[in-house]
Amino acid sequence: MCGINGFNFKDEKLIQKMNEQVKHRGPDDSGFWVDDGISLGHQRLSIIDLSERGHQPMIWLGQGIQPTQATGGRLGPLTQSLAIVFNGEIYNFKEIKKELSDYQFKSESDTEVILAAYDKWGKECLQKLNGIFAFAIWDKEKKELFLARDRVGVKPLYYYFKNDKFIFSSEIKAILEHSCVKREIDLEALNHYFRVLYVPGPLTMFKEIKKLEPGCYLSLKYGQVTIKRYWDINERSDEANRSELRYRGIQTNIQDLMLDAVGMQLVSDRPLGVFLSGGIDSTSVLGNMVKLGHRKIKTFSVGFDVNDPNDKFNGDFNLARQTAKHYNTEHHEIKISAKDILENIEDVIRHLDEPICNTTQVATYLLSKFAKEKVAVVLGGDGGDELFGGYERYRLSYVMSKMGVLAKLGKLFGKNLDYPKGIERYAKFMFQDGNEVNRVLSKGVNKARLTHDFYKNKFEEIEKQIPLRQGFGGQGNKETKGTNDTHGSLKKDFEKQFMMMDFKTWLVDESLMRTDKMTMAFGLEQRVPILDHRLVELAYQIPSKMKLGILKNQTKLIWKQAMDEFLPEHVKKSAHKKVWLAPMSEWLRTDLKGWAKEVLSKDYVDTSEYINFREVQKMFDDHCERRKYNLHLIWAVITFQLWYRRFIIDN
C-alpha cells in the first residue's frame, strides 16, 4: 500500500509537494521521477520485497528495472521505457511471473510484475491481476499515461483534467497542491451527500476533481482522456441453481474460493492481523486463516466507553472477545470515549478528503492507529453483507417482493410494506427523509430531483445486467410448485439488483473509501478477502432465495451455511446482522453538546449559502430534548462544517 501522484508536465518541486500530502500512506520510502511531459511521485509502504529494489517510481527499460533513487528522480532521457507508480497489492503476482519467464526480473516485488505484464499484454494485463490496486504507467514511446483502478474499488484514485492539465493522486489533498485547481463545491455532489450521506462516484465534493470508478482504466494520449470499463458483474444463467445438488455445489464453491482468497491475501513480508468485529464475516476470515495453519493471530477490536447493559453499542465488541478466546488469538482491545471524538475528529476529516457522514469514523481511525503499533497489514470482513444479503433492508425488500398485493395489508398493522420495485423502494431504505433534507439545505442549492435521477440511472444500468427469470410456481419448475409465490411470469430478481446497487455505490464510496482513509492515515494496509473478484462474481450468480428468507434473521443463508464450520456457537446465536453503532446520539445530548452547538452555527464557519442554520438549530434542540431523533442529518451537517472549514476556508 502506498500513495501515488502525478501530472502531465515536468515540475520537481510540485511533485514533491504532492508526495508530502500523502506521506502518511507510505511512511517507509519516498520517491519521484520527472521527464519531458511527465512527473510521477510515490510514498511507499513496504509490504512485499522490503529492499531498495522495490523503490518507486519504477522504471522499465525493456529487460528489467532501473531504480530512480540513485539519481534523486532525475533519470535522463529514456528510450522504449515504461515508468510506474503503484498503490496496492497483486496477490497472484508470483503466478503471473511464471508466465513472464522470458523477462529478467531484478526484484521480488509485484510492482515489477505489473510493468512486465503491461509490456507484454498492454491494457489486457488487467485481466490477469488479482488484487487491490490503483496505478499509473507512463509509456514514453507511445506518449500515453495509463491509469487503472481495481475491480471492486478498494483503492481510491482521483484525477483533474482541465485546460490540457491532467493531475492524479491517491488523495484529493495532494491534487489541491496545484493552484489551478479551484476549491469549488459541486452542488450535485452536495445534494447527494445530504440525501445518502456520502458522495457517489465519479463525483467528489470538489467540482473539478473526479474519481476513477472501480473496474475502469483511463488513458491520456494526445491531450484526450478516454475512460473504459475492463470488468463488471455479468450474470450468467443460474437455472442450475434450482436443484438441491446445485445448492450444495455452490456452498462448496464458496468455501473453496474463500479459502483460496484468504490464503492469497496472507502473502506479506510484514506482520499481519485481523480486524475482528465478532460477526460472521470477520470470524469467517479468522477461521479460514486458522484452517490454513496460522496460529496466535493478532486480532483487534474497538468498543465504546459507555454504560451499555443491553450491548447496544458493545455487542460486537463482546462477541469478538469470545471469538478471540475460541480461536486462541493474541487479542487487543481499545475503547473510545466522547473525549476521543473531540481530540481526533478534525484529523479524521482531514484524512477523509471529502465529507462522509458516519459516526464510527473516529473509532475506525483510532483502531487503525492502535493496530499499526503491532502489525502493518490487517484482514477485514468487508463485503459479506452486500454480496450475500446481510442487511435487514434486503430481507424486508424480499418480504415485499414475495407478498405482492398482500403487502398492502401491512398498512393495517402500522407497517407500510407496499413500496414498488425500483428506485422508489431503494430510496425508501437508503435516502434520508426528503422533508428533513429540505429543511437543512438552503433553497438556492436544494435540488431533490438530482439525487433521485442520479440513482435511478444507476439502478436502470444494473437492471439491464439481470436477466428475466421464471417466477416461482411457473410451469416446468417442480421444485417451486406449491410455494406462496404463484406468479408464473418471467421477472427480475429485485433483491439481487438491490445488493448490486449497494455494491457499486454505498460499499465503494462510503464503506471502502472510509476504511481506506482511516487505515492509511497510519500506513496500515487493510485487505478484504471476501471481495476477491472471483467470489464477487459467484455471489451474484446466486439467486436471492438462497440468501434471504421471509422470517426475521433469515439473511445471508447460504453464506452462513458455507462458513458454518468456522462459526462458534456464540456467533451463530447472534448471527442476525447488527448495525455497528457509536453512542453519538447520546453524546450529542451530553458530553459533546457544547461543541456540537458551536460547530452547528455560522460563527464557526459561515456556510449559510448551503445550510439553513435556523432549521438545523431547531433539529439539534429537538434531538437534545428527545422530541425527535435527528442524529444522521445533524452529524452530516457537523461533518460538512468541519470539512468546509478545513478544505475551503483554511486551505
Short mmCIF file of N, CA, C and O in Angstrom, two decimals, residues 186-205 211 213 352 354-358 361 386 393 426 429-432 451 454-455 458 498 500-514 632-633 635-636 639:
data_model
loop_
_atom_site.label_atom_id
_atom_site.label_comp_id
_atom_site.label_asym_id
_atom_site.label_seq_id
_atom_site.Cartn_x
_atom_site.Cartn_y
_atom_site.Cartn_z
N ASP A 186 -19.13 21.12 -5.73
CA ASP A 186 -20.04 20.58 -6.74
C ASP A 186 -21.43 20.49 -6.11
O ASP A 186 -21.65 19.70 -5.18
N LEU A 187 -22.37 21.27 -6.59
CA LEU A 187 -23.70 21.33 -5.98
C LEU A 187 -24.48 20.02 -6.13
O LEU A 187 -25.31 19.68 -5.28
N GLU A 188 -24.23 19.30 -7.21
CA GLU A 188 -24.86 17.98 -7.34
C GLU A 188 -24.34 17.04 -6.26
O GLU A 188 -25.11 16.34 -5.60
N ALA A 189 -23.03 17.05 -6.05
CA ALA A 189 -22.43 16.21 -5.01
C ALA A 189 -22.95 16.60 -3.63
O ALA A 189 -23.21 15.74 -2.78
N LEU A 190 -23.12 17.89 -3.41
CA LEU A 190 -23.64 18.37 -2.13
C LEU A 190 -25.05 17.82 -1.88
O LEU A 190 -25.36 17.35 -0.78
N ASN A 191 -25.89 17.86 -2.89
CA ASN A 191 -27.25 17.32 -2.75
C ASN A 191 -27.23 15.82 -2.47
O ASN A 191 -27.99 15.32 -1.64
N HIS A 192 -26.37 15.10 -3.17
CA HIS A 192 -26.27 13.66 -2.92
C HIS A 192 -25.81 13.40 -1.48
O HIS A 192 -26.34 12.51 -0.80
N TYR A 193 -24.83 14.15 -1.05
CA TYR A 193 -24.26 13.93 0.29
C TYR A 193 -25.33 14.01 1.38
O TYR A 193 -25.40 13.15 2.26
N PHE A 194 -26.15 15.03 1.32
CA PHE A 194 -27.14 15.19 2.39
C PHE A 194 -28.31 14.22 2.26
O PHE A 194 -29.09 14.07 3.20
N ARG A 195 -28.42 13.54 1.13
CA ARG A 195 -29.50 12.57 0.97
C ARG A 195 -29.05 11.13 1.17
O ARG A 195 -29.84 10.30 1.60
N VAL A 196 -27.79 10.82 0.85
CA VAL A 196 -27.30 9.45 1.05
C VAL A 196 -26.11 9.39 2.00
O VAL A 196 -25.58 8.32 2.29
N LEU A 197 -25.63 10.55 2.46
CA LEU A 197 -24.60 10.69 3.49
C LEU A 197 -23.18 10.39 3.00
O LEU A 197 -22.28 10.19 3.80
N TYR A 198 -22.98 10.35 1.70
CA TYR A 198 -21.66 10.24 1.09
C TYR A 198 -21.77 10.79 -0.33
O TYR A 198 -22.87 11.08 -0.81
N VAL A 199 -20.64 10.94 -1.00
CA VAL A 199 -20.64 11.44 -2.38
C VAL A 199 -20.36 10.27 -3.32
O VAL A 199 -19.27 9.69 -3.30
N PRO A 200 -21.32 9.90 -4.17
CA PRO A 200 -21.13 8.76 -5.07
C PRO A 200 -20.23 9.13 -6.26
O PRO A 200 -20.28 10.24 -6.77
N GLY A 201 -19.41 8.17 -6.69
CA GLY A 201 -18.56 8.37 -7.85
C GLY A 201 -19.38 8.45 -9.13
O GLY A 201 -20.50 7.94 -9.20
N PRO A 202 -18.82 9.09 -10.15
CA PRO A 202 -17.46 9.62 -10.23
C PRO A 202 -17.30 11.00 -9.61
O PRO A 202 -16.22 11.60 -9.72
N LEU A 203 -18.34 11.49 -8.94
CA LEU A 203 -18.28 12.82 -8.36
C LEU A 203 -17.42 12.86 -7.11
O LEU A 203 -17.22 11.84 -6.44
N THR A 204 -16.92 14.05 -6.78
CA THR A 204 -16.39 14.35 -5.46
C THR A 204 -17.02 15.67 -5.03
O THR A 204 -17.71 16.31 -5.81
N MET A 205 -16.78 16.09 -3.82
CA MET A 205 -17.34 17.36 -3.36
C MET A 205 -16.69 18.55 -4.06
O MET A 205 -17.22 19.66 -4.01
N LYS A 211 -13.51 10.94 -9.35
CA LYS A 211 -12.99 9.62 -9.00
C LYS A 211 -12.95 8.76 -10.26
O LYS A 211 -13.90 8.78 -11.05
N GLU A 213 -13.70 5.35 -11.49
CA GLU A 213 -14.57 4.36 -10.88
C GLU A 213 -13.94 2.96 -10.90
O GLU A 213 -13.05 2.67 -11.71
N LEU A 352 -10.21 12.17 5.44
CA LEU A 352 -11.30 11.72 4.57
C LEU A 352 -11.31 12.44 3.22
O LEU A 352 -11.82 11.92 2.23
N GLU A 354 -13.15 14.40 1.73
CA GLU A 354 -14.48 14.93 1.47
C GLU A 354 -15.43 14.35 2.52
O GLU A 354 -15.14 13.32 3.12
N PRO A 355 -16.54 15.03 2.80
CA PRO A 355 -17.40 14.58 3.89
C PRO A 355 -18.03 13.21 3.64
O PRO A 355 -18.60 12.96 2.58
N ILE A 356 -17.88 12.33 4.63
CA ILE A 356 -18.60 11.06 4.70
C ILE A 356 -19.24 11.03 6.07
O ILE A 356 -18.55 11.11 7.09
N CYS A 357 -20.56 10.95 6.12
CA CYS A 357 -21.27 11.02 7.39
C CYS A 357 -21.40 9.63 7.99
O CYS A 357 -22.23 8.83 7.57
N ASN A 358 -20.55 9.35 8.97
CA ASN A 358 -20.61 8.07 9.67
C ASN A 358 -20.07 8.29 11.08
O ASN A 358 -18.93 8.74 11.24
N GLN A 361 -16.48 6.94 12.43
CA GLN A 361 -15.23 7.35 11.79
C GLN A 361 -14.05 7.32 12.77
O GLN A 361 -12.98 6.77 12.47
N GLU A 386 -23.10 -7.11 1.41
CA GLU A 386 -23.53 -6.71 0.08
C GLU A 386 -23.55 -7.87 -0.90
O GLU A 386 -24.35 -7.89 -1.84
N ARG A 393 -32.46 -4.56 5.36
CA ARG A 393 -33.21 -3.93 4.26
C ARG A 393 -33.42 -4.90 3.10
O ARG A 393 -34.43 -4.82 2.40
N TYR A 426 -35.72 1.53 -3.28
CA TYR A 426 -34.34 1.76 -2.89
C TYR A 426 -34.22 3.05 -2.09
O TYR A 426 -33.56 3.10 -1.05
N PHE A 429 -35.25 2.94 1.60
CA PHE A 429 -34.27 2.34 2.51
C PHE A 429 -32.99 3.16 2.64
O PHE A 429 -32.37 3.18 3.69
N MET A 430 -32.57 3.83 1.56
CA MET A 430 -31.22 4.40 1.51
C MET A 430 -31.16 5.92 1.58
O MET A 430 -30.10 6.47 1.87
N PHE A 431 -32.25 6.61 1.28
CA PHE A 431 -32.23 8.08 1.29
C PHE A 431 -32.68 8.61 2.65
O PHE A 431 -33.52 8.00 3.32
N GLN A 432 -32.16 9.76 3.03
CA GLN A 432 -32.67 10.46 4.20
C GLN A 432 -34.06 11.02 3.88
O GLN A 432 -34.42 11.22 2.72
N THR A 451 -30.66 13.82 -6.97
CA THR A 451 -30.28 12.53 -6.37
C THR A 451 -31.19 11.41 -6.85
O THR A 451 -30.72 10.31 -7.16
N PHE A 454 -30.09 10.60 -10.41
CA PHE A 454 -28.75 10.01 -10.44
C PHE A 454 -28.82 8.52 -10.10
O PHE A 454 -28.27 7.68 -10.82
N TYR A 455 -29.52 8.19 -9.03
CA TYR A 455 -29.60 6.79 -8.61
C TYR A 455 -30.56 5.99 -9.50
O TYR A 455 -30.37 4.78 -9.68
N LYS A 458 -28.46 4.82 -12.35
CA LYS A 458 -27.60 3.70 -11.94
C LYS A 458 -28.40 2.42 -11.77
O LYS A 458 -27.96 1.33 -12.14
N PHE A 498 -30.82 -4.87 -5.86
CA PHE A 498 -30.63 -4.03 -4.68
C PHE A 498 -29.20 -4.20 -4.15
O PHE A 498 -28.48 -3.22 -3.89
N MET A 500 -26.56 -5.39 -5.72
CA MET A 500 -25.59 -4.91 -6.70
C MET A 500 -25.50 -3.39 -6.67
O MET A 500 -24.42 -2.81 -6.84
N MET A 501 -26.63 -2.73 -6.45
CA MET A 501 -26.64 -1.28 -6.35
C MET A 501 -25.78 -0.83 -5.17
O MET A 501 -24.96 0.08 -5.28
N ASP A 502 -25.97 -1.46 -4.01
CA ASP A 502 -25.15 -1.14 -2.85
C ASP A 502 -23.68 -1.44 -3.09
O ASP A 502 -22.80 -0.68 -2.68
N PHE A 503 -23.43 -2.55 -3.78
CA PHE A 503 -22.05 -2.95 -4.09
C PHE A 503 -21.35 -1.89 -4.93
O PHE A 503 -20.16 -1.60 -4.73
N LYS A 504 -22.08 -1.28 -5.85
CA LYS A 504 -21.47 -0.33 -6.78
C LYS A 504 -21.50 1.11 -6.28
O LYS A 504 -20.86 1.98 -6.89
N THR A 505 -22.23 1.38 -5.22
CA THR A 505 -22.33 2.75 -4.73
C THR A 505 -21.90 2.86 -3.27
O THR A 505 -20.78 3.27 -2.97
N TRP A 506 -22.77 2.47 -2.37
CA TRP A 506 -22.50 2.64 -0.93
C TRP A 506 -21.22 1.94 -0.50
O TRP A 506 -20.40 2.51 0.23
N LEU A 507 -21.03 0.69 -0.91
CA LEU A 507 -19.85 -0.05 -0.49
C LEU A 507 -18.57 0.66 -0.92
O LEU A 507 -17.63 0.81 -0.14
N VAL A 508 -18.53 1.12 -2.18
CA VAL A 508 -17.31 1.73 -2.73
C VAL A 508 -17.05 3.10 -2.15
O VAL A 508 -15.96 3.38 -1.65
N ASP A 509 -18.05 3.97 -2.20
CA ASP A 509 -17.83 5.38 -1.92
C ASP A 509 -18.09 5.79 -0.48
O ASP A 509 -17.75 6.90 -0.09
N GLU A 510 -18.68 4.91 0.29
CA GLU A 510 -18.82 5.17 1.72
C GLU A 510 -17.94 4.21 2.52
O GLU A 510 -16.97 4.61 3.13
N SER A 511 -18.25 2.93 2.48
CA SER A 511 -17.59 1.96 3.36
C SER A 511 -16.11 1.76 3.04
O SER A 511 -15.24 1.94 3.89
N LEU A 512 -15.80 1.37 1.80
CA LEU A 512 -14.40 1.11 1.44
C LEU A 512 -13.58 2.39 1.43
O LEU A 512 -12.40 2.39 1.83
N MET A 513 -14.17 3.49 0.97
CA MET A 513 -13.45 4.76 0.96
C MET A 513 -13.09 5.19 2.37
O MET A 513 -11.96 5.60 2.66
N ARG A 514 -14.06 5.11 3.27
CA ARG A 514 -13.83 5.49 4.66
C ARG A 514 -12.77 4.61 5.31
O ARG A 514 -11.87 5.09 6.00
N HIS A 632 -28.62 11.52 12.15
CA HIS A 632 -27.90 11.41 10.88
C HIS A 632 -27.70 12.76 10.21
O HIS A 632 -26.59 13.09 9.76
N LEU A 633 -28.75 13.54 10.12
CA LEU A 633 -28.60 14.83 9.47
C LEU A 633 -27.80 15.81 10.32
O LEU A 633 -27.05 16.64 9.79
N TRP A 635 -25.30 14.96 12.28
CA TRP A 635 -23.89 14.57 12.09
C TRP A 635 -23.42 14.90 10.67
O TRP A 635 -22.25 15.24 10.46
N ALA A 636 -24.33 14.85 9.71
CA ALA A 636 -23.98 15.23 8.33
C ALA A 636 -23.59 16.71 8.27
O ALA A 636 -22.62 17.08 7.59
N THR A 639 -20.19 17.21 10.07
CA THR A 639 -19.10 16.75 9.21
C THR A 639 -18.84 17.75 8.09
O THR A 639 -17.68 18.07 7.78
#
